[in-house]
XYZ file of C-alpha atoms in Angstrom:
491
model
C 120.453 214.107 -31.025
C 123.898 215.446 -31.873
C 123.710 219.413 -31.503
C 125.555 221.808 -33.875
C 128.648 221.162 -34.296
C 130.099 223.030 -31.605
C 128.235 221.597 -28.981
C 129.229 218.264 -30.775
C 132.926 219.201 -30.638
C 132.673 220.111 -26.944
C 130.998 217.555 -25.694
C 134.243 215.744 -27.167
C 136.566 217.622 -25.564
C 134.744 217.169 -22.082
C 133.908 213.169 -22.318
C 136.294 212.196 -24.543
C 136.054 209.889 -27.950
C 134.014 207.041 -25.796
C 131.406 208.832 -25.285
C 129.993 208.007 -28.866
C 130.576 204.646 -27.767
C 128.651 204.411 -24.344
C 126.033 206.168 -26.550
C 125.948 203.151 -28.674
C 125.767 200.319 -26.099
C 123.339 202.443 -23.836
C 120.730 202.089 -27.428
C 121.741 198.625 -28.426
C 121.042 197.676 -24.419
C 117.760 199.697 -24.973
C 116.580 197.459 -27.708
C 115.366 194.284 -26.920
C 116.466 192.518 -30.059
C 119.587 194.612 -31.382
C 120.673 193.065 -27.452
C 119.527 189.399 -28.049
C 121.685 189.179 -31.371
C 124.242 190.309 -29.632
C 124.640 187.981 -27.017
C 123.547 185.088 -29.354
C 126.683 185.447 -31.339
C 129.130 185.226 -28.187
C 126.939 182.514 -26.016
C 128.006 179.351 -27.305
C 131.952 180.435 -26.625
C 131.211 181.972 -23.761
C 129.009 178.064 -22.639
C 132.442 176.172 -24.112
C 134.670 179.051 -21.923
C 133.151 178.431 -18.588
C 132.437 174.495 -19.055
C 136.436 174.646 -19.219
C 136.663 176.332 -16.336
C 134.460 174.492 -13.951
C 131.443 172.619 -13.240
C 129.301 175.411 -11.559
C 127.252 176.017 -14.985
C 125.980 173.082 -15.442
C 125.197 172.321 -11.468
C 122.397 175.777 -12.485
C 120.937 174.156 -15.379
C 120.738 171.006 -13.875
C 117.656 172.463 -12.138
C 116.115 174.042 -14.733
C 116.770 171.454 -17.325
C 115.023 168.635 -15.655
C 112.285 170.966 -14.518
C 112.015 171.509 -18.908
C 111.723 167.683 -19.214
C 109.414 166.830 -16.420
C 107.546 169.575 -18.626
C 107.655 168.182 -21.736
C 107.081 164.715 -20.875
C 103.817 166.041 -18.536
C 102.261 168.431 -21.410
C 103.429 165.576 -24.426
C 103.806 162.244 -23.104
C 102.891 160.842 -26.301
C 106.053 163.155 -28.648
C 108.209 162.285 -25.836
C 107.495 158.983 -26.271
C 107.917 158.971 -30.012
C 111.406 160.901 -29.386
C 112.653 157.784 -26.781
C 111.536 154.569 -28.951
C 114.312 154.490 -31.382
C 116.857 154.071 -28.360
C 114.814 152.755 -25.627
C 112.634 150.068 -28.099
C 115.886 147.737 -28.670
C 117.540 148.356 -25.769
C 114.137 146.889 -23.979
C 114.252 143.863 -26.726
C 117.476 143.345 -26.418
C 116.739 142.653 -22.318
C 114.410 141.070 -22.572
C 115.629 138.704 -25.056
C 119.030 138.795 -22.709
C 116.759 137.365 -20.308
C 115.579 134.503 -22.052
C 118.658 133.425 -23.406
C 119.468 133.157 -19.598
C 116.573 131.190 -18.646
C 117.066 128.935 -21.737
C 120.359 128.255 -20.492
C 119.394 126.729 -17.011
C 117.029 124.977 -18.190
C 119.202 123.386 -21.261
C 121.881 122.815 -17.952
C 119.132 120.884 -15.725
C 117.590 119.518 -18.484
C 121.599 117.968 -19.064
C 121.607 116.683 -15.509
C 118.038 115.067 -15.285
C 118.770 111.705 -15.853
C 121.799 110.582 -14.767
C 123.714 108.798 -11.261
C 124.740 112.016 -9.988
C 120.541 112.905 -10.116
C 119.749 110.515 -7.830
C 121.874 111.579 -5.789
C 120.691 114.865 -5.549
C 116.774 114.053 -5.268
C 118.257 112.469 -2.122
C 119.689 115.436 -0.766
C 116.790 117.603 -1.804
C 114.671 114.663 0.577
C 116.750 115.384 3.259
C 117.534 118.906 3.484
C 113.662 120.269 2.311
C 114.802 122.428 -0.411
C 113.559 121.407 -3.367
C 114.433 119.935 -6.355
C 116.281 122.690 -8.831
C 117.679 125.063 -5.677
C 119.845 121.524 -5.408
C 120.750 121.421 -8.721
C 121.478 124.939 -9.522
C 123.564 124.971 -6.260
C 126.332 122.227 -8.060
C 125.881 123.218 -11.257
C 126.716 127.023 -10.582
C 130.482 126.856 -9.986
C 132.742 129.546 -11.418
C 135.169 131.661 -11.547
C 135.806 135.178 -13.260
C 139.697 135.292 -14.229
C 139.562 138.518 -15.806
C 138.354 141.540 -16.227
C 138.921 143.818 -19.331
C 138.190 147.469 -20.106
C 138.262 147.591 -24.249
C 138.074 150.935 -25.544
C 134.983 151.351 -28.401
C 136.228 153.470 -31.365
C 139.854 152.865 -31.029
C 140.090 148.675 -29.669
C 142.744 149.972 -26.888
C 143.050 148.231 -23.777
C 141.799 150.390 -20.876
C 142.345 148.779 -18.110
C 142.676 145.099 -17.013
C 142.225 143.304 -13.457
C 142.913 139.269 -13.346
C 142.318 136.857 -10.441
C 145.335 136.058 -7.761
C 145.206 132.338 -8.903
C 144.449 132.330 -12.794
C 146.920 132.659 -15.695
C 146.485 135.378 -18.026
C 148.542 136.029 -21.361
C 149.123 139.245 -22.744
C 146.166 141.717 -22.140
C 146.908 143.483 -24.924
C 146.421 140.941 -27.658
C 143.708 139.277 -26.405
C 141.358 142.729 -26.626
C 142.612 143.347 -30.018
C 141.489 139.612 -30.689
C 137.873 140.214 -29.598
C 137.784 143.227 -31.776
C 138.780 141.270 -34.605
C 136.566 138.905 -33.885
C 133.513 141.303 -33.553
C 134.416 143.050 -36.507
C 134.855 139.690 -38.724
C 130.940 138.400 -37.709
C 129.411 142.349 -38.972
C 131.966 141.979 -41.741
C 131.184 138.216 -42.838
C 127.734 137.975 -41.928
C 123.749 139.435 -43.101
C 123.345 140.904 -39.412
C 122.251 144.494 -38.022
C 124.678 147.263 -37.344
C 123.465 147.820 -33.580
C 123.205 143.585 -32.677
C 127.047 143.072 -31.108
C 129.143 139.423 -30.246
C 127.416 138.558 -26.831
C 129.947 135.882 -25.438
C 133.200 133.314 -26.687
C 132.785 129.983 -25.283
C 136.122 127.444 -25.563
C 136.053 124.485 -23.333
C 135.296 125.828 -19.510
C 136.026 129.447 -20.247
C 133.203 131.560 -21.547
C 133.305 135.602 -22.182
C 131.079 137.654 -21.674
C 130.536 140.695 -23.866
C 129.181 144.209 -22.759
C 129.303 146.808 -25.017
C 128.340 150.394 -24.264
C 128.362 153.633 -25.895
C 131.915 154.647 -25.713
C 133.802 151.111 -23.893
C 133.170 147.521 -23.903
C 133.272 145.685 -20.726
C 134.408 141.568 -21.302
C 134.240 138.288 -18.872
C 136.444 135.574 -18.723
C 134.793 132.726 -16.413
C 136.297 129.339 -15.876
C 132.751 126.514 -15.397
C 129.887 127.221 -15.618
C 128.519 130.760 -15.781
C 125.573 132.155 -13.509
C 122.928 134.780 -14.907
C 124.158 136.789 -12.017
C 126.516 137.883 -14.159
C 125.538 138.872 -17.142
C 123.757 141.461 -14.587
C 126.838 142.158 -12.861
C 128.737 142.969 -16.201
C 125.866 145.331 -17.361
C 125.706 146.682 -14.030
C 129.751 147.720 -14.351
C 129.379 148.980 -18.048
C 126.601 151.597 -16.398
C 128.378 151.864 -13.894
C 131.018 153.019 -15.694
C 129.779 155.187 -18.806
C 128.110 157.325 -15.777
C 130.961 157.943 -13.798
C 134.048 157.954 -17.378
C 131.082 159.772 -19.818
C 133.278 162.859 -20.670
C 136.936 160.590 -20.127
C 135.786 157.846 -22.653
C 134.450 160.657 -24.872
C 137.072 162.103 -25.122
C 139.840 159.515 -25.048
C 142.961 159.572 -27.213
C 145.352 157.144 -25.235
C 145.797 158.971 -21.908
C 144.435 156.364 -19.464
C 144.736 158.932 -16.278
C 141.659 160.507 -17.251
C 140.135 156.633 -15.574
C 141.889 156.844 -12.561
C 139.867 154.968 -9.623
C 137.723 152.909 -12.704
C 139.665 149.636 -10.755
C 137.328 150.721 -7.947
C 134.426 149.549 -10.383
C 135.541 146.227 -12.083
C 137.081 144.687 -8.956
C 134.109 143.147 -7.681
C 133.232 141.347 -10.780
C 136.073 139.091 -10.235
C 133.942 136.435 -8.197
C 134.664 133.639 -7.496
C 132.311 130.290 -6.318
C 133.768 126.888 -5.230
C 131.877 123.167 -4.390
C 131.424 123.156 -1.121
C 133.022 120.668 0.185
C 131.063 117.385 1.152
C 131.388 116.027 4.778
C 132.197 111.985 4.987
C 130.065 110.668 7.937
C 131.446 109.309 10.087
C 130.273 105.050 9.582
C 133.084 104.118 12.052
C 131.386 106.116 15.096
C 128.234 105.147 14.768
C 129.063 101.602 14.300
C 131.784 101.921 17.656
C 128.452 103.763 19.393
C 125.998 100.568 17.886
C 128.155 97.857 19.876
C 128.045 100.640 23.149
C 124.249 101.100 22.446
C 124.214 97.123 22.210
C 126.289 96.031 24.699
C 124.666 98.913 27.220
C 121.001 97.140 26.025
C 122.410 93.462 26.921
C 123.815 95.207 30.426
C 119.831 96.130 31.152
C 118.491 92.825 29.641
C 120.906 91.204 32.322
C 120.719 92.703 35.405
C 116.887 93.166 35.003
C 116.888 89.528 34.395
C 118.960 89.330 37.728
C 116.628 91.108 39.529
C 113.588 89.031 38.215
C 115.317 86.076 39.234
C 115.996 87.343 42.927
C 112.454 88.456 43.126
C 111.132 84.655 42.290
C 113.834 83.569 44.289
C 112.575 85.725 47.520
C 109.264 85.033 46.596
C 109.733 81.105 46.765
C 111.333 81.994 50.400
C 108.741 84.139 51.660
C 106.208 81.204 50.253
C 108.712 78.164 52.551
C 108.390 80.709 55.203
C 104.188 80.968 55.069
C 104.407 77.442 54.836
C 106.643 76.638 57.886
C 104.776 79.365 60.136
C 101.843 77.810 59.119
C 103.051 73.985 60.304
C 104.249 75.867 63.468
C 100.969 77.047 64.284
C 99.377 73.790 63.484
C 102.151 72.729 65.867
C 101.419 74.794 68.455
C 97.980 74.314 68.772
C 98.485 70.815 68.966
C 101.653 70.351 70.880
C 101.317 73.566 73.814
C 103.996 71.627 75.106
C 106.431 72.763 72.700
C 105.720 76.233 72.536
C 109.170 77.596 73.858
C 111.053 75.072 72.121
C 109.807 75.987 68.541
C 110.249 79.676 70.006
C 113.963 79.424 71.009
C 114.340 77.625 67.402
C 112.251 80.266 65.060
C 114.604 82.944 67.172
C 117.443 80.836 66.099
C 116.432 81.043 62.725
C 116.142 84.583 62.476
C 119.583 85.219 63.945
C 120.879 82.930 62.052
C 119.351 84.024 58.874
C 120.414 88.305 59.919
C 124.013 86.726 60.796
C 124.063 85.362 57.117
C 122.854 88.807 54.993
C 125.278 90.996 57.079
C 128.909 88.522 56.402
C 127.051 88.825 52.557
C 126.624 92.570 53.326
C 130.153 92.833 54.525
C 131.524 90.106 51.822
C 130.153 92.635 49.015
C 131.601 95.409 50.470
C 135.419 94.145 50.830
C 134.710 92.393 47.147
C 133.839 95.635 45.803
C 136.465 97.488 47.026
C 139.445 95.178 46.249
C 137.662 96.481 43.569
C 137.826 99.315 42.915
C 142.031 98.963 44.120
C 142.142 96.457 41.346
C 140.276 99.567 38.865
C 143.094 102.249 40.411
C 146.022 99.311 39.936
C 144.804 98.775 36.301
C 144.296 102.575 35.573
C 148.207 103.010 37.514
C 149.666 100.968 34.815
C 152.377 101.837 32.232
C 153.721 100.560 28.764
C 156.696 102.375 27.860
C 155.661 103.559 23.767
C 158.723 104.511 22.141
C 158.515 108.439 20.356
C 156.135 108.246 17.432
C 155.594 103.942 17.911
C 152.477 102.411 18.677
C 154.425 98.375 18.616
C 153.051 96.730 22.081
C 155.598 93.018 22.423
C 152.428 90.907 24.030
C 155.474 88.882 26.207
C 156.390 92.157 27.874
C 156.214 92.079 31.974
C 154.605 95.411 31.753
C 151.569 93.716 29.250
C 151.635 90.620 31.224
C 151.343 92.710 34.893
C 148.133 94.576 33.406
C 146.765 90.629 31.843
C 146.896 89.516 35.299
C 145.460 92.953 36.275
C 142.500 92.519 34.883
C 141.723 88.569 35.210
C 141.573 89.229 38.891
C 139.724 92.040 38.531
C 137.213 90.218 35.713
C 136.736 87.061 38.827
C 136.067 89.332 41.571
C 133.449 91.321 39.093
C 132.171 87.699 38.260
C 132.186 87.037 41.843
C 129.724 89.877 42.030
C 127.634 89.166 39.149
C 129.252 91.961 37.316
C 130.404 92.129 33.981
C 133.690 94.195 33.482
C 133.769 96.627 30.388
C 137.372 98.141 30.162
C 138.215 101.183 27.818
C 141.981 101.292 26.595
C 142.694 105.085 26.144
C 145.779 105.805 24.314
C 147.725 109.176 24.355
C 150.510 110.831 23.190
C 152.328 114.040 23.761
C 152.048 117.141 22.579
C 155.176 116.924 19.322
C 153.291 116.448 16.670
C 149.827 117.549 14.761
C 146.558 116.968 15.977
C 145.886 113.962 12.975
C 149.233 112.259 13.639
C 148.422 111.985 17.107
C 145.265 111.156 17.048
C 146.211 108.061 14.692
C 149.043 107.194 16.807
C 146.656 107.078 19.679
C 143.814 104.856 18.078
C 147.251 102.372 17.387
C 148.699 102.663 20.435
C 145.109 101.923 21.672
C 144.740 98.766 19.814
C 147.716 96.971 19.550
C 147.448 96.799 23.421
C 144.035 95.585 22.841
C 145.732 92.784 20.714
C 148.321 92.036 23.180
C 145.924 91.685 25.904
C 143.775 88.937 24.316
C 146.909 86.588 23.244
C 147.379 87.215 27.161
C 144.408 85.547 27.701
C 141.719 88.581 28.226
C 137.971 87.957 26.593
C 137.662 90.424 23.505
C 134.418 91.406 24.325
C 135.333 93.027 27.687
C 138.102 95.600 26.252
C 137.569 98.619 23.797
C 139.991 100.768 21.726
C 139.865 104.528 21.335
C 141.962 107.353 20.697
C 141.905 110.223 23.747
C 141.492 112.374 20.536
C 137.667 110.910 20.348
C 134.533 113.359 21.189
C 132.660 111.961 24.794
C 136.448 110.749 26.285
C 136.520 112.039 29.946
C 138.586 114.784 30.320
C 140.847 112.748 33.037
C 142.007 110.537 30.019
C 143.498 113.313 27.871
C 147.207 113.298 28.947
C 150.700 114.777 28.169
C 152.379 110.787 27.856
C 152.887 108.367 25.384
C 150.847 105.628 27.014
C 147.466 103.820 27.908
C 144.999 105.061 30.053
C 142.375 102.143 31.358
C 138.555 102.934 32.276
C 137.247 100.444 34.033
C 133.106 100.022 34.615
C 130.789 97.256 35.924
C 127.286 96.189 34.500
């Protein structure tokens, strides 16, 4: 209601010219159709301006959009599936095709090695370890290294990022990325294929290039060796992670790679490497030495039990003879009472002589064992002056002759005690060389000293040579010296 002209003039004097505008704005708010039309004309520009300022609008709208999509799927699931079918259908078919391709590739590798000498060794390893043959075959086949990772912009073909392994040789990555794009374009232009089909892999000799096409970027792996199935899954997951984190930057890419900062953390895990485990050779020489030691110990035990059996047989014979004589004496006592005193005296003399003989034998045995121990100490105290890093032994040297003389005396003394000596020559080195060189040098010194002693007339079967670093050698045999230690054992 505008009123009379005088009232309108008075209103303009009191409120100014903006009063009419306020009335128009009030009328617009009161009319919902006019207000909606006014907001609709500027809502697109307002949303675009707000998105440029910060991420508050997506954060606020995310629950609403999520709830709307959930309600739409719940109310009309068939309609929602029909809408997504053009996108999800090809993706599902491609995933199934990729899984079947990986399975056929692994089966083909197994069949290629099914009838060979290597297969026999793998079957023996499967029987020995208790694993299946397929696990052993795959373990030997899965040897590879991812040498390079490329991230290429799909629309322009420009290289976005490139990672290379430490020990890999890399040419110009820009040229490689351009060639991959050119090959993809050449295949699509030269052959009648679906426009959605893409190049999955390239292979040349030991090198295989795995390619994963995303909506905005292409991820490629350069693999040397046999490509396992897990790399294809890793490549697909990496491509999905990159598009999830940098979707807007990839879509709006205009040549500025600074918007992709941090993408190397997603590409770095793709530089995987798997090497064939080093095969450890069996210590056949140690087995032979162990067998020889066991055979010697068995022979010693057999000889000991033989001696024990002979002594028991001799004891039984003596006991039987004594019993026979006692019976004879008893008969003589019954027949000749007059000779009782004489026979009793003779029996006491015989017992005393037997006790004296046994005591004398025990003393002789103890003396011989002491002398044997002294000879062993004398032998262990013997030294041969080896030159630095040398293992030569002169059989004519006084030191070697003296050691041979001591061993012969020890052998004679052991034989008097019905024992067989076993002398182990333990080679030692100083700490100037490496562990491998010292072990070899110690073995050579022990072996050369054994040969020299054999030339002096010592029986070879009582001498053994080994280095001080061999497992099972006593700690006291490890000496920081250039010499030989002797370990004497009696059987």
